[in-house]
Amino acid sequence: MSLEQKIGQLVQVEGAYGSLPDHLREAVVCGAVGSIINEVDPATLNELQRIAREESPHGIPLLIGRDVIHGFHTVFPIPLGMAASWNDTLVEQAARLSAWEAAQQGVNWTFSPMLDVSRDPRWGRIAESFGEDPLLTARLGAAMVRGYQNDTEHPLVSCLKHFVGYGACEAGKDYNTTNLPEIELRNVYLPPFEAAVRAGALTVMPSFSDLNGMPPSGNAWLLRDVLRGEWQFDGLVVSDWASISQLVVHGVAENEANAAAQAARAGVNMDMVSGAYAAHLAQLVEAGALNEQLVDELVLEVLRVKFAAGLFDAPVRVYHMATQTPAALALAQEVAEQSIVLLKNNDVLPLAIEGRVCLLGPLADQPYEQLGTWVFDGDVARSVTIREAFAATFGGRLSYDPVLETSRDRSQAGFDAAATLAWQSDVVVLALGEEAILSGEAHCRSDIQLPGAQSALVEHIAALGKPVIVAILAGRPLAISEVVERADALLYAWHPGSMAGTALLNVITGGVDASGRLPVTLPRRVGQVPIYYAHGHTGKPATPETVIHIDDIDPKAPQTSIGNTSFHLDVDPSPLFPFGFGLSYTTFEFHNLREEAVADDEAVAMAVDVINSGARAGVTVAQLYVRDLVASATRPVRELKAYERLTLEAGERRTLRFSISRDALSFHNGRAKVFEPGRFRIWVGEHAACGLSAEVLVE
Ligand code: BGC
């Protein structure tokens, strides 16, 4: 291959959305392009691949990239919602189905899963994450990688993003600077990526935000030393959208040519649309500023991925519009049902289907908004809205009024009419939250309450005294203390995707148990952010005796530092709901937490008895948390180390055994990854603040 043809393999350009303009045809014919992003038209893709194979100088097929983030035509819940299922198998199946749909049309590469540990609900991209916990993110990320890549007939190459620390952007403001000490990077932010690399992920995308002063697209330590050196990753690194040329805007490269050289040296194999590689790499090599051997290495890694993706396999694949199947919708419904978190229930749920229901709210009948962010190919016609699903079940006993035009609508003009409608019903269901566009990339908020007049609507309707059920559809955790207080039942549904309506109806009426569990801590107020369960030890932890409210401080109280602890004066120090929390329609008890004999590869093994103590079958997620009681660095107050979703019949008892490896108890203390024997406290229960615990001595 000529130098130009080699560089072509490192260049990704934008498709023309269903057409094939001459410049694109030419570029593929002369081998100047290795990948195309954002083309999903099967006829165009058949032709593009034919040209690449038959008319380009080397016959190398193209990688066709698309953001298939939580479904293709069939839309699953946003990733944050999928995370609430705590169901690795189901998440893997969802990814496999997304791959099956997308690959039929000729897409062979998705920019998913996003593995950014996300602890700031202001950040719009928390919607695309699996939440705040490294273990949950790692397990679900690995599941998605398997789901996308492991179907030999319809594989999608997966891409781990955004490497790394993007979720920690300051002030929860997208693209903002990120500062993470290496100890934090290695203990919290890197592990999900490492797990997904081990699961076989073929590509990785560096993040937009700079990390400790260096944008990852130019960061050789990250992309070479850690990713390729420590983890033996041998796939390809693709820049984020134009992030190579943005090295100039960041102020770490003098001009675009320098930016291209810096990214190539750092190990970025492919330039997503910035044009910097196409414009400068050849000249840099010819001028002796860049070694051609480096280009060869970058190209080989691209080709390795193309081979692994089956692009060279015979027979040649012929693409067509994706088949739509009822099974796809059934799976979308199942994932949505398992992602819905029941946060409060004053015995109004499950709802009997005999009565009259009044459905209110701006998100009750919005086929597009319920899909959430990143749904380029989502088929809105496939959406079943809440109104549609309720109408099918309750028929003439359902009344409906959106009251507000959008979630941001501030007008209270429709409140009285809504109250009249509510008054004529036995129960009111309010579908509230955020429209899809209020979260996702670049859509961050400084206020995380319900937008518009929605909270006022809850107050107005709750004053009637009818049972009020609130369903929140949103791309982020919202601060909803007052709404929770006023509602008789509250379900957090995230953006549930195509089958939002059917799934919510089924959970609300008890067709399935409420089984979602929070993948993020819910704050009471935005001022508590970042609030996450695995925070470090302070030397002065808050205790009930030391917390004082601002209104209770005596006038002219003297300053003292004696007895002070860590809390805000104006908010309860606990979260509104802890990580891992969610109610079922039955109750579970955990008893008899005990140590078991360990096998050679285990550091500690715990057994616990779980009993369904309620009157119906149900689902719980048993969660095991650990605290390292004495260590060479402060450790989180609790860390999730294992979880298991299980279904038990009424009265059924099951013994669970959790195995914890030495690696799971090891951590980076600033110098190395260390395993420090000693005392650990272990909790097992249904959320991060659960009480059943035992102390163990690990040798
Ligand atoms: C986003 C990526 C995405 C890419 C391609 C960027 O703006 O940060 O997550 O994969 O665009 O659409």
XYZ file of C-alpha atoms and ligand atoms in Angstrom:
711
model
C 0.000 0.000 0.000
C 1.180 3.503 -0.735
C 1.564 5.934 2.160
C -1.628 7.707 1.066
C -3.551 4.454 0.949
C -2.317 3.508 4.390
C -3.348 6.871 5.781
C -6.742 6.350 4.147
C -7.337 3.474 6.553
C -6.938 5.953 9.422
C -9.563 8.321 8.097
C -13.240 8.293 8.976
C -15.570 10.582 7.053
C -19.234 11.394 7.366
C -21.739 9.629 5.159
C -24.233 11.565 3.064
C -27.310 10.113 4.761
C -28.707 7.907 2.004
C -26.914 9.258 -1.056
C -23.516 8.751 -2.591
C -22.029 12.050 -3.727
C -19.132 11.979 -6.213
C -16.532 13.145 -3.684
C -17.329 10.243 -1.371
C -17.350 7.691 -4.199
C -13.991 9.066 -5.390
C -12.503 8.933 -1.915
C -13.452 5.267 -1.513
C -12.289 4.406 -5.053
C -8.835 5.811 -4.421
C -8.538 4.273 -0.961
C -8.608 7.545 0.941
C -11.216 6.388 3.452
C -11.171 3.557 5.985
C -14.481 4.174 7.687
C -17.741 6.042 7.284
C -19.894 7.356 10.101
C -23.628 7.972 9.944
C -24.721 6.066 6.882
C -27.437 3.494 7.518
C -29.117 3.179 4.145
C -28.630 -0.458 3.076
C -28.520 0.222 -0.679
C -25.917 2.950 -0.230
C -23.883 0.706 2.061
C -24.017 -2.223 -0.381
C -22.646 0.082 -3.054
C -19.997 1.648 -0.793
C -18.692 -1.767 0.277
C -18.738 -2.995 -3.327
C -16.643 -0.024 -4.419
C -14.243 -0.537 -1.515
C -13.812 -4.218 -2.345
C -13.856 -4.083 -6.117
C -12.640 -0.655 -7.168
C -10.297 0.558 -4.451
C -6.595 -0.232 -4.946
C -6.444 -2.699 -2.041
C -9.993 -4.053 -1.788
C -10.281 -3.375 1.940
C -13.891 -3.113 3.195
C -15.101 -0.167 5.239
C -15.976 0.102 8.887
C -19.435 1.652 9.073
C -19.906 3.440 12.391
C -23.121 4.573 14.014
C -24.196 5.506 17.517
C -26.387 2.511 18.301
C -26.568 3.403 21.974
C -29.699 1.749 23.372
C -31.269 0.102 20.402
C -31.524 0.696 16.677
C -35.127 0.711 15.385
C -36.386 -0.920 18.556
C -35.440 1.354 21.428
C -34.504 -0.003 24.847
C -34.384 2.179 27.959
C -31.524 4.661 28.067
C -28.380 3.003 29.438
C -28.999 4.519 32.884
C -32.385 2.790 32.795
C -30.902 -0.493 31.616
C -28.470 -0.250 34.514
C -31.442 -0.099 36.884
C -32.305 -3.662 35.845
C -29.059 -4.937 37.395
C -29.564 -7.755 34.908
C -26.398 -8.569 32.946
C -28.091 -11.261 30.868
C -30.929 -9.035 29.762
C -28.604 -6.150 28.939
C -26.512 -8.535 26.849
C -29.640 -9.656 25.010
C -30.628 -6.040 24.336
C -27.210 -5.326 22.842
C -27.434 -8.468 20.725
C -30.794 -7.421 19.375
C -29.518 -3.913 18.613
C -26.625 -5.493 16.718
C -28.978 -7.799 14.862
C -31.100 -4.879 13.651
C -28.228 -2.526 12.805
C -26.037 -5.131 11.126
C -28.797 -6.123 8.738
C -28.624 -2.624 7.292
C -24.834 -2.600 6.962
C -23.715 -0.927 10.178
C -20.784 -2.900 11.599
C -19.491 -0.646 14.375
C -21.286 1.028 17.259
C -19.919 3.711 19.577
C -21.198 1.976 22.662
C -21.054 1.104 25.535
C -20.320 4.320 27.388
C -18.455 3.357 30.550
C -18.032 6.730 32.199
C -18.681 6.352 35.904
C -21.165 9.196 36.443
C -21.669 10.849 39.789
C -23.096 14.161 38.720
C -26.748 14.328 37.676
C -26.250 17.787 36.220
C -24.192 16.182 33.451
C -26.546 15.415 30.559
C -24.578 12.359 29.546
C -25.324 10.571 32.792
C -28.270 9.266 30.732
C -25.835 7.301 28.561
C -24.007 5.823 31.532
C -24.607 2.869 33.808
C -24.522 5.216 36.784
C -22.173 5.831 39.667
C -20.664 2.454 40.442
C -17.531 0.904 38.911
C -18.615 -2.716 39.412
C -22.126 -2.284 37.999
C -20.671 -0.332 35.075
C -17.991 -2.954 34.481
C -20.381 -5.889 34.530
C -23.011 -4.285 32.321
C -20.359 -2.863 29.993
C -18.820 -6.303 29.509
C -22.306 -7.733 28.937
C -22.951 -5.171 26.212
C -19.644 -5.898 24.525
C -20.516 -9.599 24.421
C -23.993 -8.806 23.149
C -22.780 -6.596 20.309
C -19.824 -8.640 19.200
C -20.563 -12.283 19.826
C -23.242 -12.995 17.233
C -21.221 -14.253 14.303
C -24.045 -13.634 11.833
C -24.791 -10.072 12.867
C -21.897 -8.681 14.870
C -21.331 -5.049 15.714
C -17.867 -3.985 16.758
C -18.230 -2.230 20.113
C -16.426 0.918 21.213
C -15.655 1.748 24.831
C -16.042 5.418 25.543
C -15.095 7.978 26.665
C -11.620 7.044 27.782
C -11.417 8.299 30.538
C -12.852 10.421 33.318
C -15.364 12.225 31.086
C -18.081 11.670 33.705
C -16.102 13.722 36.200
C -16.177 16.945 34.176
C -16.246 19.891 36.571
C -19.664 21.278 37.532
C -21.341 18.513 35.568
C -20.838 20.659 32.477
C -20.133 18.722 29.313
C -16.646 18.948 27.766
C -15.435 20.732 30.884
C -12.052 20.050 32.380
C -11.498 16.922 34.474
C -9.049 16.516 37.317
C -8.642 13.060 38.738
C -5.693 11.919 40.806
C -4.250 8.656 39.499
C -5.423 6.828 42.624
C -9.032 7.800 41.828
C -8.623 7.055 38.141
C -7.329 3.592 38.845
C -9.746 2.700 41.627
C -12.930 4.100 40.102
C -12.775 5.255 36.481
C -10.463 2.790 34.734
C -11.786 -0.571 36.016
C -14.939 -0.661 33.830
C -12.784 -0.067 30.751
C -10.348 -2.759 31.755
C -13.186 -5.233 32.310
C -14.686 -4.456 28.906
C -11.306 -4.773 27.187
C -11.010 -8.194 28.808
C -14.495 -9.010 27.498
C -13.069 -8.527 24.006
C -14.008 -4.966 23.032
C -12.294 -4.155 19.762
C -12.284 -0.352 19.848
C -11.925 2.513 22.311
C -12.742 6.235 22.059
C -10.854 8.870 24.063
C -12.938 11.586 25.692
C -13.348 15.225 24.710
C -12.564 16.615 28.128
C -8.967 17.088 29.154
C -7.738 14.825 31.921
C -5.319 16.396 34.385
C -4.278 18.884 31.755
C -4.006 16.635 28.704
C -6.889 15.763 26.367
C -6.935 11.957 25.974
C -6.730 12.214 22.159
C -3.140 13.331 22.635
C -2.356 11.350 25.756
C 0.243 8.634 25.147
C 0.323 7.564 28.791
C -3.363 6.701 28.647
C -3.587 5.226 25.158
C -0.227 3.483 24.990
C 1.021 2.781 28.498
C -2.256 1.932 30.189
C -4.506 0.706 27.377
C -2.054 -1.163 25.193
C 0.779 -1.721 27.647
C -0.941 -2.726 30.863
C -4.113 -4.205 29.371
C -2.697 -5.647 26.140
C -5.439 -4.001 24.066
C -4.723 -4.665 20.406
C -7.760 -3.119 18.747
C -8.175 0.392 17.403
C -8.586 3.772 19.059
C -10.912 6.166 17.263
C -10.913 9.837 18.191
C -14.158 11.433 19.281
C -15.835 13.744 16.780
C -13.087 16.106 15.564
C -11.258 15.736 18.872
C -7.897 15.622 17.068
C -8.255 19.108 15.616
C -9.647 20.217 18.988
C -6.191 19.659 20.467
C -5.504 23.067 18.919
C -8.541 24.619 20.604
C -7.495 23.037 23.915
C -4.205 24.849 23.437
C -1.958 21.787 23.547
C -1.044 21.832 19.846
C 0.211 24.775 17.841
C -1.736 23.906 14.708
C -3.675 21.070 13.105
C -0.542 19.366 11.753
C 0.937 19.258 15.256
C -2.357 17.966 16.562
C -2.321 15.144 14.002
C 1.244 14.217 14.924
C 0.449 14.297 18.630
C -2.620 12.086 18.240
C -0.777 9.594 16.027
C 2.106 9.373 18.479
C -0.355 8.927 21.340
C -1.852 5.971 19.473
C -5.099 7.268 17.966
C -5.644 4.976 14.975
C -8.560 6.707 13.395
C -9.520 10.331 12.981
C -13.263 10.760 13.337
C -14.079 13.430 10.757
C -11.655 16.181 11.799
C -9.710 15.801 8.551
C -6.404 16.339 10.369
C -4.944 12.937 9.468
C -6.006 13.205 5.827
C -4.563 16.697 5.536
C -1.276 16.304 7.390
C -0.024 12.773 8.068
C 1.614 12.235 4.661
C 3.490 15.531 4.827
C 4.581 14.822 8.383
C 6.062 11.495 7.272
C 7.667 13.000 4.191
C 9.186 15.804 6.266
C 10.626 13.217 8.673
C 8.519 14.495 11.577
C 6.659 11.200 11.862
C 7.988 7.727 11.326
C 6.230 5.719 8.592
C 6.566 2.687 10.816
C 4.212 4.392 13.260
C 1.678 4.789 10.466
C 2.101 1.105 9.602
C 1.392 0.116 13.192
C -1.708 2.269 13.313
C -2.956 0.745 10.051
C -2.300 -2.814 11.186
C -4.477 -2.274 14.237
C -7.293 -0.993 12.035
C -6.961 -4.017 9.765
C -6.927 -6.377 12.716
C -10.309 -4.994 13.761
C -11.660 -5.297 10.233
C -10.645 -8.945 10.130
C -12.049 -9.597 13.603
C -15.315 -7.955 12.568
C -15.635 -10.456 9.741
C -15.449 -7.818 7.012
C -13.220 -10.037 4.896
C -15.375 -13.134 5.314
C -17.043 -14.803 2.371
C -19.751 -14.741 1.254
C -20.053 -10.987 1.073
C -22.936 -9.693 3.163
C -25.879 -8.091 1.395
C -27.683 -5.478 3.429
C -31.386 -4.748 3.585
C -33.803 -2.849 5.800
C -33.838 -4.428 9.245
C -36.594 -6.909 9.912
C -39.077 -5.804 12.542
C -40.143 -8.552 14.898
C -42.620 -8.811 17.767
C -39.848 -10.528 19.724
C -37.827 -7.302 19.592
C -40.680 -5.360 21.155
C -41.224 -8.062 23.749
C -37.575 -7.789 24.757
C -37.766 -3.986 24.852
C -40.780 -4.321 27.133
C -39.028 -6.751 29.442
C -35.967 -4.520 29.767
C -38.164 -1.467 30.377
C -40.168 -3.301 33.048
C -37.003 -4.314 34.854
C -35.591 -0.789 34.656
C -38.528 0.878 36.434
C -37.717 1.628 40.072
C -40.564 1.804 42.561
C -39.427 4.362 45.137
C -42.562 4.807 47.202
C -45.769 2.855 47.631
C -48.419 3.694 50.229
C -50.325 0.582 49.316
C -51.914 2.098 46.208
C -49.956 -0.257 43.955
C -50.406 -2.652 42.348
C -53.361 -0.776 40.897
C -56.586 -2.702 40.425
C -57.857 -2.474 36.872
C -61.518 -2.010 37.797
C -61.579 1.667 38.676
C -61.516 4.987 36.822
C -58.081 6.386 36.095
C -57.176 9.963 35.286
C -53.890 10.209 33.383
C -52.197 13.615 33.436
C -48.879 15.097 32.429
C -46.754 16.220 29.506
C -45.006 12.866 29.051
C -48.024 10.560 29.055
C -48.485 10.515 25.309
C -45.169 11.456 23.739
C -43.926 8.649 21.472
C -40.672 10.445 20.760
C -39.843 11.875 24.196
C -40.155 8.502 25.914
C -37.262 7.184 23.793
C -34.634 9.436 25.374
C -31.353 10.653 23.977
C -29.410 9.064 21.052
C -32.176 7.535 19.009
C -31.088 8.455 15.481
C -32.667 5.304 14.055
C -35.371 4.745 16.649
C -38.701 4.034 15.046
C -41.161 6.386 16.724
C -44.036 4.549 15.059
C -43.158 1.574 17.229
C -43.583 3.506 20.486
C -46.420 2.545 22.754
C -47.196 5.524 24.958
C -48.574 5.434 28.474
C -51.884 6.836 27.271
C -52.179 4.147 24.589
C -51.360 1.323 26.982
C -53.748 2.590 29.666
C -56.518 3.206 27.123
C -56.223 -0.399 25.917
C -56.742 -1.674 29.470
C -59.059 0.872 31.053
C -61.047 1.834 27.936
C -63.787 4.353 28.748
C -62.661 4.466 32.383
C -59.556 6.391 31.397
C -59.523 10.162 31.115
C -56.464 12.006 29.865
C -55.126 15.552 29.826
C -51.466 16.499 29.189
C -52.090 19.750 31.162
C -48.658 21.068 30.140
C -47.482 21.223 26.528
C -43.942 20.188 27.339
C -42.067 19.302 30.500
C -40.773 22.892 30.495
C -44.173 24.543 30.191
C -44.645 27.052 33.031
C -48.301 27.792 32.429
C -50.753 26.783 35.140
C -53.744 27.670 32.977
C -54.846 24.047 32.638
C -54.592 23.105 36.302
C -58.232 23.590 37.253
C -59.547 21.584 34.311
C -57.103 18.832 35.206
C -58.314 18.901 38.805
C -61.915 18.524 37.651
C -60.946 15.499 35.578
C -58.988 14.046 38.469
C -61.900 14.567 40.813
C -64.091 12.320 38.663
C -61.630 9.424 38.900
C -60.604 6.924 41.545
C -56.913 7.438 41.057
C -54.601 9.874 39.273
C -51.486 8.872 37.357
C -49.085 11.721 36.575
C -46.444 11.175 33.859
C -43.777 13.788 34.489
C -40.071 14.336 33.993
C -37.886 15.650 31.224
C -38.218 15.590 27.483
C -35.538 13.618 25.656
C -33.565 16.707 24.615
C -32.988 17.847 28.209
C -30.315 15.197 28.761
C -27.621 13.673 26.569
C -24.554 15.267 25.038
C -24.116 18.974 25.801
C -27.475 19.095 27.621
C -26.516 19.743 31.212
C -28.551 21.472 33.872
C -27.611 23.494 36.940
C -31.054 22.907 38.444
C -32.143 19.297 38.641
C -35.713 19.757 39.813
C -38.659 18.910 37.600
C -38.699 21.612 34.919
C -41.612 23.986 34.274
C -44.781 23.868 36.353
C -44.702 20.121 36.970
C -44.027 20.265 40.714
C -46.828 22.802 41.074
C -49.104 20.441 39.144
C -48.378 17.643 41.617
C -49.169 19.982 44.498
C -52.424 21.089 42.860
C -53.604 17.562 42.151
C -52.420 16.033 45.429
C -54.504 18.632 47.296
C -57.644 16.860 46.010
C -56.929 13.908 48.275
C -57.252 11.287 45.525
C -54.550 8.618 45.386
C -51.707 10.014 43.287
C -49.246 7.824 41.387
C -46.291 9.631 39.814
C -44.156 8.156 37.037
C -40.962 10.053 36.299
C -39.519 9.756 32.787
C -36.122 11.416 32.765
C -32.550 11.158 31.551
C -31.009 11.879 34.923
C -31.663 11.630 38.649
C -33.858 14.594 39.549
C -34.205 16.263 42.942
C -37.833 15.424 43.663
C -38.202 15.490 47.462
C -41.488 17.429 47.470
C -42.981 15.273 44.739
C -42.120 12.130 46.661
C -43.760 13.551 49.769
C -46.982 14.386 47.945
C -47.290 11.218 45.888
C -48.815 8.011 47.226
C -46.648 6.010 44.863
C -43.688 7.018 42.764
C -41.951 5.117 39.994
C -38.687 6.230 38.415
C -38.846 5.032 34.803
C -35.916 6.928 33.171
C -36.597 7.173 29.439
C -38.006 3.668 28.946
C -37.863 3.442 25.134
C -40.312 1.993 22.620
C -42.426 0.063 25.108
C -42.657 2.695 27.851
C -46.442 2.558 28.024
C -46.882 -1.199 28.182
C -44.021 -1.591 30.633
C -45.311 1.076 33.011
C -48.849 -0.272 32.826
C -47.597 -3.764 33.583
C -45.552 -2.648 36.589
C -48.264 -0.324 37.909
C -50.954 -2.994 37.712
C -48.672 -5.693 39.090
C -48.480 -7.861 35.964
C -44.812 -8.079 36.867
C -43.068 -7.199 40.112
C -41.440 -3.805 40.480
C -37.838 -4.912 40.223
C -35.632 -1.982 39.140
C -32.990 -0.750 41.584
C -31.264 2.656 41.526
C -27.916 2.687 39.691
C -27.324 6.161 41.144
C -27.944 7.898 44.444
C -30.911 10.282 44.327
C -30.036 13.624 45.921
C -32.440 15.766 47.899
C -30.968 18.948 46.451
C -28.512 19.800 43.717
C -26.188 21.297 46.358
C -25.443 17.779 47.653
C -23.874 16.833 44.318
C -21.628 14.920 43.967
C -23.428 12.563 46.296
C -22.569 8.894 45.840
C -22.533 6.047 48.264
C -18.871 5.031 47.862
C -17.401 8.268 49.136
C -14.183 8.256 51.117
C -13.842 8.215 54.864
C -13.777 11.586 56.492
C -12.167 11.994 59.890
C -15.361 13.652 61.052
C -18.321 11.682 59.742
C -21.781 13.155 60.372
C -23.775 11.560 63.184
C -27.412 12.187 64.135
C -26.253 13.969 67.329
C -23.926 16.387 65.550
C -26.040 17.430 62.572
C -27.746 20.746 63.188
C -30.209 22.523 60.940
C -29.636 26.146 59.972
C -32.869 27.217 61.711
C -31.788 25.644 64.990
C -28.538 27.533 65.407
C -28.730 29.982 68.313
C -28.327 33.652 67.441
C -24.784 34.789 68.187
C -23.683 31.174 68.593
C -19.921 31.222 69.106
C -17.644 29.571 66.596
C -16.129 26.283 67.689
C -14.391 23.473 65.942
C -15.127 21.014 68.715
C -17.551 18.258 67.823
C -18.002 19.415 64.257
C -18.752 16.867 61.559
C -19.199 16.746 57.800
C -22.654 17.931 56.631
C -24.562 20.835 55.059
C -26.562 23.099 57.386
C -29.597 23.233 55.166
C -30.320 19.709 53.994
C -30.662 16.287 55.572
C -27.237 14.673 55.036
C -28.705 11.432 53.746
C -29.651 11.043 50.096
C -33.313 11.073 49.084
C -32.875 7.406 48.114
C -29.666 5.408 48.371
C -27.885 3.673 45.528
C -29.321 0.211 44.937
C -32.723 1.065 46.398
C -36.047 -0.015 44.940
C -39.225 -1.556 46.315
C -40.960 -4.733 45.208
C -44.579 -5.719 45.686
C -43.393 -8.194 48.254
C -40.829 -7.921 51.054
C -37.511 -9.665 51.497
C -35.582 -10.399 54.631
C -31.885 -11.144 54.813
C -30.659 -13.275 57.719
C -27.693 -15.131 59.051
C -24.815 -13.481 57.230
C -21.856 -15.776 57.769
C -18.426 -16.628 56.524
C -17.907 -19.783 54.520
C -14.766 -21.786 53.920
C -12.786 -20.290 51.057
C -11.412 -21.925 47.958
C -7.830 -21.210 46.850
C -8.680 -18.261 44.623
C -11.019 -16.633 47.122
C -10.189 -14.039 49.759
C -13.503 -14.364 51.517
C -16.813 -16.100 50.930
C -20.071 -15.104 52.559
C -23.405 -16.861 52.760
C -26.739 -15.285 53.579
C -30.332 -16.512 53.731
C -32.878 -14.537 51.747
C -36.567 -14.993 52.446
C -39.518 -13.652 50.532
C -41.542 -12.677 53.589
C -44.475 -11.223 51.661
C -47.573 -12.710 50.142
C -46.591 -12.842 46.493
C -43.704 -13.925 44.301
C -41.195 -11.171 43.677
C -37.764 -10.059 42.609
C -34.934 -8.612 44.628
C -31.350 -7.710 43.915
C -29.088 -8.937 46.693
C -26.127 -6.581 47.004
C -22.869 -7.127 48.852
C -20.837 -4.148 50.049
C -17.387 -4.064 51.625
C -15.452 -1.613 53.754
C -11.758 -2.061 54.273
C -11.541 -1.048 57.925
C -7.856 -0.205 58.104
C -5.783 0.450 55.002
C -2.782 2.402 53.767
C -5.110 4.982 52.173
C -8.629 6.102 53.031
C -11.057 3.715 51.409
C -14.702 4.209 50.439
C -17.187 3.808 53.276
C -18.743 1.004 51.235
C -18.051 -0.531 47.842
C -20.286 -2.857 45.877
C -18.425 -6.118 45.315
C -21.152 -8.502 44.188
C -24.840 -8.567 43.283
C -27.405 -11.100 42.248
C -30.919 -10.598 40.942
C -33.268 -13.312 42.091
C -36.928 -14.271 42.000
C -38.494 -15.980 44.998
C -41.986 -17.381 45.504
C -43.996 -16.157 48.507
C -42.413 -17.665 51.606
C -39.468 -19.101 49.687
C -36.047 -19.052 51.320
C -32.776 -19.277 49.444
C -29.178 -19.310 50.558
C -26.831 -17.190 48.484
C -23.096 -17.605 48.446
C -20.913 -14.674 47.445
C -17.312 -15.204 46.534
C -14.876 -12.290 46.798
C -11.449 -12.538 45.244
C -8.237 -10.969 46.509
C -8.317 -8.794 43.427
C -11.737 -7.432 44.387
C -10.322 -6.359 47.755
C -7.171 -4.859 46.257
C -6.824 -1.175 45.483
C -4.371 1.435 44.263
C -2.882 3.420 47.094
C -0.907 5.815 44.941
C 2.076 3.618 44.451
C 0.775 0.278 43.261
C -2.199 -2.046 43.374
C -2.053 -3.647 46.784
C -3.861 -6.362 48.644
C -3.817 -5.579 52.331
C -4.978 -8.370 54.623
C -6.886 -7.352 57.715
C -10.367 -6.505 58.930
C -13.235 -5.860 56.525
C -16.889 -5.148 57.216
C -19.328 -6.771 54.852
C -22.951 -5.819 54.342
C -25.546 -7.743 52.387
C -28.968 -6.382 51.630
C -31.122 -4.450 49.202
C -29.286 -1.109 48.940
C -26.117 0.756 49.848
C -27.424 1.751 53.278
C -28.581 -1.742 54.281
C -27.957 -2.824 57.853
C -27.074 -6.524 58.014
C -23.322 -6.805 58.371
C -20.455 -8.906 59.658
C -16.800 -8.228 60.278
C -14.309 -10.615 58.737
C -10.593 -11.063 59.016
C -8.975 -11.656 55.651
C -5.503 -13.132 55.541
C -19.868 11.927 21.058
C -19.598 10.446 20.948
C -20.219 9.902 19.689
C -19.668 10.671 18.512
C -20.175 10.177 17.168
C -19.517 12.691 19.785
O -19.979 13.992 19.816
O -19.134 12.439 22.148
O -20.089 9.785 22.088
O -19.990 8.529 19.573
O -20.040 12.038 18.647
O -21.468 10.541 16.934
